[in-house]
Amino acid sequence: SRILALLVLGNAVYSATQLLKYAFVSVPLTRSANGLHLGSQGLTAMQARGGGEYDVSDADIEKFYSELITGTGGDPPKGNVVSEMIVKFFHGEFTKQGFKRYSGLWKGPPPGNIGKKDISVGIANLKEQMKDPMFVTKGGISYDAPPNDLVVNDGKGWVWLVAEMSPGGMAVELMQSVPYGKRAILVAKQSNVDEMFAKVNWDQAIANIGITLGGPHRTIMDGR
């Protein structure tokens, strides 16, 4: 009968609703860095410590620094992305109106090409800016933190040279807070920048540009 059919249909809808209810309540999933899925207790624990997925601890920074200062210092060799970006973004004049890039002929050798002389000028300016930066990009807090929560200086005492994709290609910038989700090339103690430059391992610095700090791993081809 029509009444019996309606009763059967109502019971089926109720059963389906209960099934969906238990499916979603008992098996909560969340994304994690290693690809594992967390149940409700794991998710609660992560939320309690601020997310945790891409945390960068003080020990992580110390490790990053100790691996960076395993070289003999000096200027980076020519012909690699790090040395050329340092020349591009630090060979020039820093003014209150912004950075005025050098527009003359590269000294080389050979003249007309970026060479050791140009790299030395870029490194000298980079050192001065890391000691007392005129322009600093906000960061810190956590990966994908709201823009209003970012800070100029997180008080940890480090200054970073980081790379990030911009509309004009890969660019570098200075930060005094943890560069979550960016490519950290160099880091130095704000109170002793010279120590880093005296011991920097440029091979390590060049390798660092392929690593995303405090965020999901991306290659340079990923566009970030």
mmCIF file of N, CA, C and O in Angstrom, residues 73 75 101 110 116 141 224:
data_model
loop_
_atom_site.group_PDB
_atom_site.id
_atom_site.type_symbol
_atom_site.label_atom_id
_atom_site.label_comp_id
_atom_site.label_asym_id
_atom_site.label_seq_id
_atom_site.Cartn_x
_atom_site.Cartn_y
_atom_site.Cartn_z
ATOM 1 N N GLY A 73 84.209 30.249 3.575
ATOM 2 C CA GLY A 73 83.840 31.641 3.388
ATOM 3 C C GLY A 73 84.226 32.176 2.028
ATOM 4 O O GLY A 73 84.364 31.437 1.051
ATOM 5 N N ASP A 75 83.701 34.792 -1.361
ATOM 6 C CA ASP A 75 82.579 35.060 -2.262
ATOM 7 C C ASP A 75 82.130 33.781 -2.955
ATOM 8 O O ASP A 75 82.935 32.860 -3.155
ATOM 9 N N ARG A 101 68.994 49.449 -8.794
ATOM 10 C CA ARG A 101 69.905 48.440 -9.332
ATOM 11 C C ARG A 101 70.979 49.070 -10.222
ATOM 12 O O ARG A 101 70.716 50.009 -10.976
ATOM 13 N N PRO A 110 84.837 38.092 -18.096
ATOM 14 C CA PRO A 110 85.198 39.171 -19.030
ATOM 15 C C PRO A 110 84.236 40.347 -18.907
ATOM 16 O O PRO A 110 83.096 40.173 -18.464
ATOM 17 N N LYS A 116 83.692 37.904 -11.020
ATOM 18 C CA LYS A 116 84.128 37.985 -9.627
ATOM 19 C C LYS A 116 84.042 39.403 -9.063
ATOM 20 O O LYS A 116 83.671 39.602 -7.901
ATOM 21 N N ILE A 141 55.573 33.172 12.679
ATOM 22 C CA ILE A 141 54.318 32.611 13.186
ATOM 23 C C ILE A 141 54.139 31.172 12.718
ATOM 24 O O ILE A 141 54.301 30.231 13.482
ATOM 25 N N ARG A 224 57.096 28.553 -6.985
ATOM 26 C CA ARG A 224 57.026 29.254 -5.708
ATOM 27 C C ARG A 224 58.312 29.009 -4.955
ATOM 28 O O ARG A 224 58.862 27.938 -5.006
#
